[in-house]
Amino acid sequence: MEQQDEQVGGLSHHGSSQDLGSPPISSFEPGESSQQEDGTVMRRSESYLPVPGEDKNLDGDFNGKTRNDESMPMKTLYASDGSLLHLPLGPYFSDGQRRVDYVLTYGIQKPSAIRRQSSKLSDNGYFHRLWRSLSSRSSRAPLQLKEDPEVAATEQQANYHEDDKRFKREEFEQNLQEMGLELEKDEGGKIAGIGFLKIHAPWAVLCREAEIMKLKMPTKQVYEVKQGSNLVEKIRLFIHKVTDPLHPKVGPKRPEDVKSLSLPFSKEKQHLFDLSDRDKFFDSKTRSSIVYEVLKRIRWTRPNYSLGITSLLANGVYTSAYPLHDGDIDGVTAEPNDRKLLFEEWASYSVFYKYQPIGLIRKYFGEKVGLYFAWLGVYTQMLIPAAIVGVIVFLYGCATVDDNIPSMEICDPRNNITMCPLCDSVCSYWKLETACGTARASHLFDNPATVFFSIFMALWAVLFMEHWKRRQMRLNYVWDLTDYGMEEEDHNRAEYELRVAEKTMRQDQGAAKIFITFVIAFGVILYRISIKTALHLSTYPAARSNIRATVKTTAAIINVIVIIILDEIYASIARWLTTLEVPKTDKSFEERLIFKTFILKFVNAFTPIVYLAFFRGRLVGRPGKYLYVVGSYRMEECAHAGCLMELCIQLCITMLGKQLIQNNLFEIGIPKLKKLLRKRKSELTSKQEEELHKTLKRYEKDHVLGPFVGINPEYMEMIIQFGMVTLFVASFPLAPLFALLNNIIEIRLDAKKFVLELRRPIASKVKDIGIWYNLLRGLSKVAVIVNAFVIAFTSDFVPRLVYQYTYSPDGTMHGFVNHTLSYFNVSDFQNGTEPNPPNFNVKVCRYKDYREPPWSNTSYELSKEFWAILAVRLAFVIVFQNVVMLMSDFVDWLIPDIPKDISFQIHKEKLLMLDHFMKEEGRRRDNHNHDGYTSPSSGIASPHSRPTFHTRAGW
Amino acid sequence: MEQQDEQVGGLSHHGSSQDLGSPPISSFEPGESSQQEDGTVMRRSESYLPVPGEDKNLDGDFNGKTRNDESMPMKTLYASDGSLLHLPLGPYFSDGQRRVDYVLTYGIQKPSAIRRQSSKLSDNGYFHRLWRSLSSRSSRAPLQLKEDPEVAATEQQANYHEDDKRFKREEFEQNLQEMGLELEKDEGGKIAGIGFLKIHAPWAVLCREAEIMKLKMPTKQVYEVKQGSNLVEKIRLFIHKVTDPLHPKVGPKRPEDVKSLSLPFSKEKQHLFDLSDRDKFFDSKTRSSIVYEVLKRIRWTRPNYSLGITSLLANGVYTSAYPLHDGDIDGVTAEPNDRKLLFEEWASYSVFYKYQPIGLIRKYFGEKVGLYFAWLGVYTQMLIPAAIVGVIVFLYGCATVDDNIPSMEICDPRNNITMCPLCDSVCSYWKLETACGTARASHLFDNPATVFFSIFMALWAVLFMEHWKRRQMRLNYVWDLTDYGMEEEDHNRAEYELRVAEKTMRQDQGAAKIFITFVIAFGVILYRISIKTALHLSTYPAARSNIRATVKTTAAIINVIVIIILDEIYASIARWLTTLEVPKTDKSFEERLIFKTFILKFVNAFTPIVYLAFFRGRLVGRPGKYLYVVGSYRMEECAHAGCLMELCIQLCITMLGKQLIQNNLFEIGIPKLKKLLRKRKSELTSKQEEELHKTLKRYEKDHVLGPFVGINPEYMEMIIQFGMVTLFVASFPLAPLFALLNNIIEIRLDAKKFVLELRRPIASKVKDIGIWYNLLRGLSKVAVIVNAFVIAFTSDFVPRLVYQYTYSPDGTMHGFVNHTLSYFNVSDFQNGTEPNPPNFNVKVCRYKDYREPPWSNTSYELSKEFWAILAVRLAFVIVFQNVVMLMSDFVDWLIPDIPKDISFQIHKEKLLMLDHFMKEEGRRRDNHNHDGYTSPSSGIASPHSRPTFHTRAGW
């Protein structure tokens, strides 16, 4: 951004006009640098000159049918094709023919001007860093997996080792060419200080790498995908017709009906594939991932420091590496392309009600991103029934609030129950009927339907997971990943890691951060306690009466601050801890980092909720003998009708607040603000800027976009939300509804980000969502236990049940409130604990606990009822946990992981493959008969059986 | 067996002497049947005559280096090779050259003699069936997965559809030949009524099928397997040296040091493989599994009833199908072979202390059997530490029995506590000190070490599973299964199932069986109750005093009978239920059957134990008000010191008894007995029989052996044992020791069975132990809960803890016994419940329960102590369950599933493969340069970079 602004004064239309006149070489010499009229430097390299004679028959491995229109020397092509004039803005080399499959960028300085340039660049670097850190906040950067290479690069002092870097680059580029890749450099673009290395993979390289990578490509042979019996098929058609408006308008209407048989690409079997249009055979996503594969693998300089581009990026030899987007969404060059289609049919709020075009997403972004959105879609879909049931449960609570005997008894002024003071000396007696409001509100979230709902949600979580497994399997089938095995990219990251670790150690940043964290966290706790104590000890009456309000307000504010601070800091801790471990491979690094970050984020998000649900209001002691934890600090008490109400409010605020802040402020607000600021700063009118943007080349436009930092932050957000939805669902049945509403926005928000704001990611091939699935499973297991405890201990469900079936005289809830209240004789107040001023009318007050009455031998001890109810509560936890777990396992076992039709299709495909193979066999044998080629199949088959073999092979 | 006995009178040495003179055709005509001098029939078939001219160049796909020594017309070979005279007894065709890779057998009758033959055969069938059912018992047949084809076949009336069957056979065999297999028939062997179809797969078929099946074969390229750093390597070597006597003497001493790079076999890449000895390239196991693959796939007659040999076996067209053993263990033809090696180094009790030669087992029996024995080995190994800790825990109990305060208090006669009668009217008062013995014995199994031990065993189970996962992964690597994906044999079993289902319905056998089951089960329960009641109601004093002894004895006997009966019947239920479901594939059929059988067997084995642990002695009521369940039937009570002692005895008896009976009686005793009976019945001396055995051909010898019915019964036995070891380990710490001793025998017993007594199994390729792993996981989960309950409720651990920390006046266990006993005023006996004759000296007696004393307001109600202890018990269950589960998950997560060195090796192998591929590329390009072949790799690589590419490719 900054660079662009600085460059405005001296636009240089490199490529289109100037290059038309330049000699037909595709790149420039680094040796002699020629100053051009606008001050940019162009380098020419001898080694990039195409060697005559080397160009012939570059591409001739297609059984004589040589097609030279791709890799031919560009001079002839360039001159002969008249329609190429507008193409340089597209993703092509300057010849307008060869596609740019990948772009590497690097910082450039004139050797003579290093000092001036470097100071300028470090300025640049500062702003750049600022901008990056802002933009990375909006994309939840703490989880970004690779040290942002651009930050890492610009952080290095630019004037050191510049020559070394250039040497490494040359070495690396030479290696690239040896691997058959074609290169073109552009150092005179509109973005100053940045050189672009454009990489093109010719057909031969694509073929070779596709074979090495065992890429499965569709063959010419298609087969019909039958969806089942006739009736099923009809129903499916009907449903499809009804839901037609919900389907995105991409591609053919029902592409699932036929499927190409896919085979691993192999040069020997080229004839099987439809190579009529070679340019289209490997789509842009595949081409770029092939190039990336080569880049990762390539060696440079020292033999031990091998394995490619990642180390070069980490060392700042290159500053960034990215494939190109397919095209523009609007503007002059906006021909129909996949990106535009995605924007129109997916990354737009106006289509929020539609299914996602998962196939197209996968085609454009690769399997990993495709799976994320498929998963998000399934999750959102599954939230619909959960939200409906949740709303019904909530409405049931609303409808029955007036029939609820316990709250009626509390609200009835005729009962006139005097309650004991809730704290020593400063509190005074109060009437139970003042708790009427909270009691009625509590019923909304604490009724028998809630128990049903938490069982429902436990099973829902299992069903969701099963549904996802099946969906994943279906996608695996459609995307030809079924026998994509353990071919994970577990390339060694030792070297890269070593450097990162060194850097971290040098800066001592991690350790320092962590130290600050603990100081802050501890300080906050100290402040909270000291404020409370101070207010508590104060004898000034006005302050005393304000104690509760003051403490609660400050506590709430502090809570929010703590969460925000910790959230930022925990990410660093996670990264630091993972770096300490020095995991061997990228994959294990990623998994460990995710796991740690998840644990910390999870603890951060749920600590206040867990505290509210299980600790607040416990162990408070009894009137006259309240418990003090540290000196004079008491456990906080809850309002009369349990802590459930407060828990519910806290959950509601956390969910709404977090989502509102995260989505609206960070993801929508800040980018808009930044754009506004930028506009004001640059003195161009918006029209001028637009004009400038139009003249940028494809790779320059993409360079301006934010780097892709992985989809893990998106997953993380959703997993925390999933935790909210399942973990405390017993106390907040509206959680699924909130989550649903959020996700409908979230999908389109993420879509927009990927399509518009970020560089195109390198397509990575995965079969499943990896560790996230395990985290989901873990969460849904924990959810069962947590819900069991919430129902047993936080809600009054068990005491009500016990009362109704054992203590109640008439089997109804009448008298329940009286049963839950113990007696206290005010003469038993110990010194200094009696209410001040005292109320001499009260002889006996009540408090909520199961304790022996004052007239018992063992007065104020926990009563038999307490122990009986505790036993029932615990028994409930055991039964609930084990029954729900058993049911979950049963459901898990009952639903096959592979949908029946898919396993049928896979089987069918296998048979087809076999058939294919046998035919191939026959063909080869026939060839042999004609041209003396060796016969692979023989045996003692007699002549009369041969023809039957051919015709009957189609079993 | 039966056939062989009848055949003794007319030995015919088919093959060796007669065939030497017969014309050089490999089989016989079915059309004209020639009566031979000994009465057997030989058929000759025109279609089996090799067609001249078809034989040339059968095998010429080896780039000119044609080797004709295998599939050449046999006349030349047969005459030229003088050493073939003894070979016909080996696994070869009558030419002594072509290996018999597979054998099919079928029943034969002369068309003219159908009536006589069929009656004879049905006699045969009867004995045969009897023999089968006996032999199948010894191999725990209820779990055998496929309807034993021989039983199924002989059950069909032999005189029907004989022609139809022959027609089907002809069709099928023709198809086999079309697929390139070579056949030879032998209907005149020494086993009457059985025809043998020998199948040989020539090289071309092997190659083709290996390519279709993507068989990974070792290439010529080997690489060094480095086991880690130098120190690690040294330690490994040292350990290997120390344990050297424990390693079986098979093959090279340290074969793990180098490994061949394996690649899927492909005809195009033949030059990569070491084909110097084609006969050895595919070993006998691979050859037979290739033939089996073809047999399964082949079509016959009707197009819809396709998919091979399984249906033919189900229909009785063929009576059995098996591959051949490698050779004899002793006798004249006992050259060194794998079977003999296995017998000497594995299937013998004398080598019980050695490791198993897993590699050789896999080589001979295939991956599935190999994995079973590897698993059994790991399980047995893991039992060693468990047994040691278990013995230590038991010894700790023994050592501390004299310091145990509660049992000292019980045994102390000075306490002189009078206990209330344990039943109404017939029982009388008793002194607590009479329970001294049981109290002391109980301490052996009920002490704090037991709690530690059950946590230990829960973690042990997880460690075992993790260890196994890693071992499995290691085996996968060594056996080249790492990228063997979802290629499971999920071939459709619809048709086969249809027939089985029809048959079942016709016989209505399943339903009837099940009806009988329920009648028996219900009858047993009724008998137990009525006996008890009768004795209870009887007023005759002698009978009354004998009640307990009589009831206990009959109950124990009945228990054993019930278990044995149900065990037999449950298997039928499982099969019937699974048949009702009609699962689609063999695999799902197998899994469902296993699951159901497991559930039923498990319930059967554990019902009495669960009853003892959790129900006996509960809800018995209190003196004067004992509870009656059905009329006058009371819940049984336990001896004073809890039911743990009885539980322990029951476990001990079940484990020992079951293992003794199963191993010694069924697996060793019955086969011996059968052999004895058979010997006595046949009037041959053992020498004569031996002589006869020597003259039998390989496939005849193997036909005599029992059919292989899968290894699931072996797994099932072990899983039930695993359940015994983990489930109630809290009450019986010696269980691992018993299991260990049993398994040391079990391994060799199973080995002997596989090597000596059964036909060779078809090698099936699996990556893991499938559903058994899930069952193990499930069991170890259930074990955690069961152990939690045993400790909390069956043992006195929790009451002791609660007493010591809350009620005890001095923090010791003194007074615990008194605390557990409640008071009963004998005047409170209700009518008819007082002891008869009454004892007027006793005013107050004690009973074991937590109830209010007679002088309380709420006398005889459950006391506060009861509820408090109950709450603690339940809390213990929750804490135990969740802590152990968390620890298990943590251990599971901590230990990587793939051992580090293996993942390193896999990575290395992948790089080697890549390197290989690139070299291949180079080679091909060089070829192109010489002979004008198309160049696959080109790019714009300049000439000077080419050589570096070649030399540097070895990264």
mmCIF file of N, CA, C and O in Angstrom, chain B residues 191-233:
data_model
loop_
_atom_site.group_PDB
_atom_site.id
_atom_site.type_symbol
_atom_site.label_atom_id
_atom_site.label_comp_id
_atom_site.label_asym_id
_atom_site.label_seq_id
_atom_site.Cartn_x
_atom_site.Cartn_y
_atom_site.Cartn_z
ATOM 1 N N ILE B 191 -8.902 -90.773 -2.344
ATOM 2 C CA ILE B 191 -10.093 -90.385 -1.585
ATOM 3 C C ILE B 191 -11.285 -90.500 -2.519
ATOM 4 O O ILE B 191 -11.464 -89.698 -3.431
ATOM 5 N N ALA B 192 -12.099 -91.505 -2.293
ATOM 6 C CA ALA B 192 -13.183 -91.812 -3.226
ATOM 7 C C ALA B 192 -14.274 -90.765 -3.152
ATOM 8 O O ALA B 192 -14.511 -90.149 -2.115
ATOM 9 N N GLY B 193 -14.957 -90.602 -4.294
ATOM 10 C CA GLY B 193 -16.107 -89.708 -4.309
ATOM 11 C C GLY B 193 -15.739 -88.240 -4.403
ATOM 12 O O GLY B 193 -16.603 -87.376 -4.449
ATOM 13 N N ILE B 194 -14.446 -87.965 -4.401
ATOM 14 C CA ILE B 194 -14.004 -86.576 -4.452
ATOM 15 C C ILE B 194 -13.134 -86.384 -5.675
ATOM 16 O O ILE B 194 -12.178 -87.125 -5.898
ATOM 17 N N GLY B 195 -13.491 -85.393 -6.482
ATOM 18 C CA GLY B 195 -12.633 -85.035 -7.595
ATOM 19 C C GLY B 195 -11.855 -83.784 -7.240
ATOM 20 O O GLY B 195 -12.339 -82.920 -6.523
ATOM 21 N N PHE B 196 -10.638 -83.728 -7.749
ATOM 22 C CA PHE B 196 -9.801 -82.565 -7.467
ATOM 23 C C PHE B 196 -9.557 -81.787 -8.750
ATOM 24 O O PHE B 196 -9.207 -82.372 -9.772
ATOM 25 N N LEU B 197 -9.755 -80.474 -8.679
ATOM 26 C CA LEU B 197 -9.393 -79.617 -9.798
ATOM 27 C C LEU B 197 -8.199 -78.787 -9.353
ATOM 28 O O LEU B 197 -8.309 -77.956 -8.448
ATOM 29 N N LYS B 198 -7.057 -79.080 -9.963
ATOM 30 C CA LYS B 198 -5.844 -78.358 -9.580
ATOM 31 C C LYS B 198 -5.672 -77.160 -10.497
ATOM 32 O O LYS B 198 -5.877 -77.265 -11.708
ATOM 33 N N ILE B 199 -5.315 -76.071 -9.933
ATOM 34 C CA ILE B 199 -5.208 -74.836 -10.702
ATOM 35 C C ILE B 199 -3.793 -74.304 -10.606
ATOM 36 O O ILE B 199 -3.228 -74.230 -9.520
ATOM 37 N N HIS B 200 -3.264 -73.940 -11.766
ATOM 38 C CA HIS B 200 -1.931 -73.340 -11.808
ATOM 39 C C HIS B 200 -2.021 -71.988 -12.491
ATOM 40 O O HIS B 200 -2.679 -71.836 -13.506
ATOM 41 N N ALA B 201 -1.394 -71.008 -11.895
ATOM 42 C CA ALA B 201 -1.384 -69.684 -12.516
ATOM 43 C C ALA B 201 -0.049 -69.480 -13.191
ATOM 44 O O ALA B 201 0.986 -69.411 -12.520
ATOM 45 N N PRO B 202 -0.028 -69.386 -14.519
ATOM 46 C CA PRO B 202 1.241 -69.143 -15.195
ATOM 47 C C PRO B 202 1.712 -67.708 -14.993
ATOM 48 O O PRO B 202 0.962 -66.863 -14.488
ATOM 49 N N TRP B 203 2.929 -67.485 -15.367
ATOM 50 C CA TRP B 203 3.580 -66.201 -15.110
ATOM 51 C C TRP B 203 2.765 -65.016 -15.603
ATOM 52 O O TRP B 203 2.616 -64.014 -14.901
ATOM 53 N N ALA B 204 2.199 -65.146 -16.790
ATOM 54 C CA ALA B 204 1.475 -64.017 -17.377
ATOM 55 C C ALA B 204 0.280 -63.635 -16.514
ATOM 56 O O ALA B 204 0.013 -62.457 -16.272
ATOM 57 N N VAL B 205 -0.430 -64.653 -16.048
ATOM 58 C CA VAL B 205 -1.593 -64.366 -15.208
ATOM 59 C C VAL B 205 -1.146 -63.723 -13.899
ATOM 60 O O VAL B 205 -1.744 -62.750 -13.424
ATOM 61 N N LEU B 206 -0.088 -64.254 -13.331
ATOM 62 C CA LEU B 206 0.420 -63.683 -12.088
ATOM 63 C C LEU B 206 0.757 -62.214 -12.266
ATOM 64 O O LEU B 206 0.383 -61.375 -11.445
ATOM 65 N N CYS B 207 1.444 -61.920 -13.378
ATOM 66 C CA CYS B 207 1.806 -60.522 -13.632
ATOM 67 C C CYS B 207 0.579 -59.643 -13.769
ATOM 68 O O CYS B 207 0.477 -58.578 -13.169
ATOM 69 N N ARG B 208 -0.365 -60.119 -14.563
ATOM 70 C CA ARG B 208 -1.554 -59.312 -14.829
ATOM 71 C C ARG B 208 -2.297 -59.029 -13.534
ATOM 72 O O ARG B 208 -2.642 -57.899 -13.212
ATOM 73 N N GLU B 209 -2.507 -60.083 -12.768
ATOM 74 C CA GLU B 209 -3.305 -59.911 -11.560
ATOM 75 C C GLU B 209 -2.559 -59.088 -10.507
ATOM 76 O O GLU B 209 -3.161 -58.303 -9.777
ATOM 77 N N ALA B 210 -1.246 -59.297 -10.451
ATOM 78 C CA ALA B 210 -0.463 -58.503 -9.498
ATOM 79 C C ALA B 210 -0.608 -57.030 -9.825
ATOM 80 O O ALA B 210 -0.703 -56.190 -8.935
ATOM 81 N N GLU B 211 -0.682 -56.739 -11.105
ATOM 82 C CA GLU B 211 -0.830 -55.343 -11.494
ATOM 83 C C GLU B 211 -2.218 -54.824 -11.142
ATOM 84 O O GLU B 211 -2.381 -53.716 -10.641
ATOM 85 N N ILE B 212 -3.224 -55.670 -11.396
ATOM 86 C CA ILE B 212 -4.592 -55.255 -11.052
ATOM 87 C C ILE B 212 -4.735 -55.065 -9.548
ATOM 88 O O ILE B 212 -5.335 -54.110 -9.067
ATOM 89 N N MET B 213 -4.166 -55.998 -8.810
ATOM 90 C CA MET B 213 -4.300 -55.925 -7.347
ATOM 91 C C MET B 213 -3.342 -54.922 -6.734
ATOM 92 O O MET B 213 -3.320 -54.750 -5.532
ATOM 93 N N LYS B 214 -2.546 -54.286 -7.577
ATOM 94 C CA LYS B 214 -1.546 -53.315 -7.122
ATOM 95 C C LYS B 214 -0.658 -53.909 -6.039
ATOM 96 O O LYS B 214 -0.371 -53.271 -5.025
ATOM 97 N N LEU B 215 -0.273 -55.145 -6.226
ATOM 98 C CA LEU B 215 0.613 -55.804 -5.265
ATOM 99 C C LEU B 215 1.943 -55.080 -5.227
ATOM 100 O O LEU B 215 2.558 -54.838 -6.263
ATOM 101 N N LYS B 216 2.368 -54.755 -4.036
ATOM 102 C CA LYS B 216 3.678 -54.133 -3.914
ATOM 103 C C LYS B 216 4.726 -55.218 -3.820
ATOM 104 O O LYS B 216 4.645 -56.096 -2.959
ATOM 105 N N MET B 217 5.697 -55.185 -4.711
ATOM 106 C CA MET B 217 6.737 -56.193 -4.692
ATOM 107 C C MET B 217 8.085 -55.515 -4.472
ATOM 108 O O MET B 217 8.279 -54.367 -4.865
ATOM 109 N N PRO B 218 9.012 -56.218 -3.852
ATOM 110 C CA PRO B 218 10.323 -55.613 -3.604
ATOM 111 C C PRO B 218 11.094 -55.430 -4.902
ATOM 112 O O PRO B 218 11.121 -56.319 -5.752
ATOM 113 N N THR B 219 11.686 -54.252 -5.062
ATOM 114 C CA THR B 219 12.519 -54.013 -6.239
ATOM 115 C C THR B 219 13.955 -54.403 -5.918
ATOM 116 O O THR B 219 14.277 -54.806 -4.811
ATOM 117 N N LYS B 220 14.797 -54.243 -6.919
ATOM 118 C CA LYS B 220 16.187 -54.596 -6.709
ATOM 119 C C LYS B 220 16.866 -53.603 -5.775
ATOM 120 O O LYS B 220 17.854 -53.908 -5.142
ATOM 121 N N GLN B 221 16.286 -52.402 -5.713
ATOM 122 C CA GLN B 221 16.943 -51.354 -4.944
ATOM 123 C C GLN B 221 16.722 -51.559 -3.450
ATOM 124 O O GLN B 221 15.586 -51.585 -2.978
ATOM 125 N N VAL B 222 17.800 -51.709 -2.718
ATOM 126 C CA VAL B 222 17.677 -51.820 -1.266
ATOM 127 C C VAL B 222 18.231 -50.559 -0.636
ATOM 128 O O VAL B 222 19.013 -49.840 -1.249
ATOM 129 N N TYR B 223 17.779 -50.282 0.570
ATOM 130 C CA TYR B 223 18.361 -49.153 1.281
ATOM 131 C C TYR B 223 18.526 -49.532 2.737
ATOM 132 O O TYR B 223 17.876 -50.433 3.244
ATOM 133 N N GLU B 224 19.412 -48.794 3.387
ATOM 134 C CA GLU B 224 19.753 -49.139 4.755
ATOM 135 C C GLU B 224 18.717 -48.538 5.698
ATOM 136 O O GLU B 224 18.337 -47.375 5.570
ATOM 137 N N VAL B 225 18.265 -49.339 6.603
ATOM 138 C CA VAL B 225 17.327 -48.846 7.594
ATOM 139 C C VAL B 225 18.132 -48.433 8.803
ATOM 140 O O VAL B 225 18.640 -49.271 9.540
ATOM 141 N N LYS B 226 18.262 -47.145 8.987
ATOM 142 C CA LYS B 226 19.019 -46.679 10.154
ATOM 143 C C LYS B 226 18.071 -46.555 11.334
ATOM 144 O O LYS B 226 16.977 -46.008 11.226
ATOM 145 N N GLN B 227 18.484 -47.096 12.428
ATOM 146 C CA GLN B 227 17.567 -47.187 13.561
ATOM 147 C C GLN B 227 17.643 -45.989 14.484
ATOM 148 O O GLN B 227 17.011 -45.961 15.518
ATOM 149 N N GLY B 228 18.395 -44.993 14.108
ATOM 150 C CA GLY B 228 18.457 -43.805 14.962
ATOM 151 C C GLY B 228 19.900 -43.400 15.169
ATOM 152 O O GLY B 228 20.769 -43.744 14.385
ATOM 153 N N SER B 229 20.162 -42.662 16.215
ATOM 154 C CA SER B 229 21.512 -42.162 16.450
ATOM 155 C C SER B 229 22.424 -43.315 16.864
ATOM 156 O O SER B 229 21.982 -44.442 17.068
ATOM 157 N N ASN B 230 23.686 -42.992 17.014
ATOM 158 C CA ASN B 230 24.675 -44.019 17.261
ATOM 159 C C ASN B 230 24.441 -44.746 18.584
ATOM 160 O O ASN B 230 24.529 -45.970 18.667
ATOM 161 N N LEU B 231 24.150 -43.980 19.612
ATOM 162 C CA LEU B 231 23.960 -44.558 20.937
ATOM 163 C C LEU B 231 22.755 -45.493 20.931
ATOM 164 O O LEU B 231 22.830 -46.637 21.402
ATOM 165 N N VAL B 232 21.675 -44.987 20.370
ATOM 166 C CA VAL B 232 20.447 -45.788 20.291
ATOM 167 C C VAL B 232 20.741 -47.105 19.589
ATOM 168 O O VAL B 232 20.340 -48.181 20.037
ATOM 169 N N GLU B 233 21.488 -46.979 18.492
ATOM 170 C CA GLU B 233 21.821 -48.153 17.683
ATOM 171 C C GLU B 233 22.627 -49.151 18.512
ATOM 172 O O GLU B 233 22.393 -50.362 18.479
#
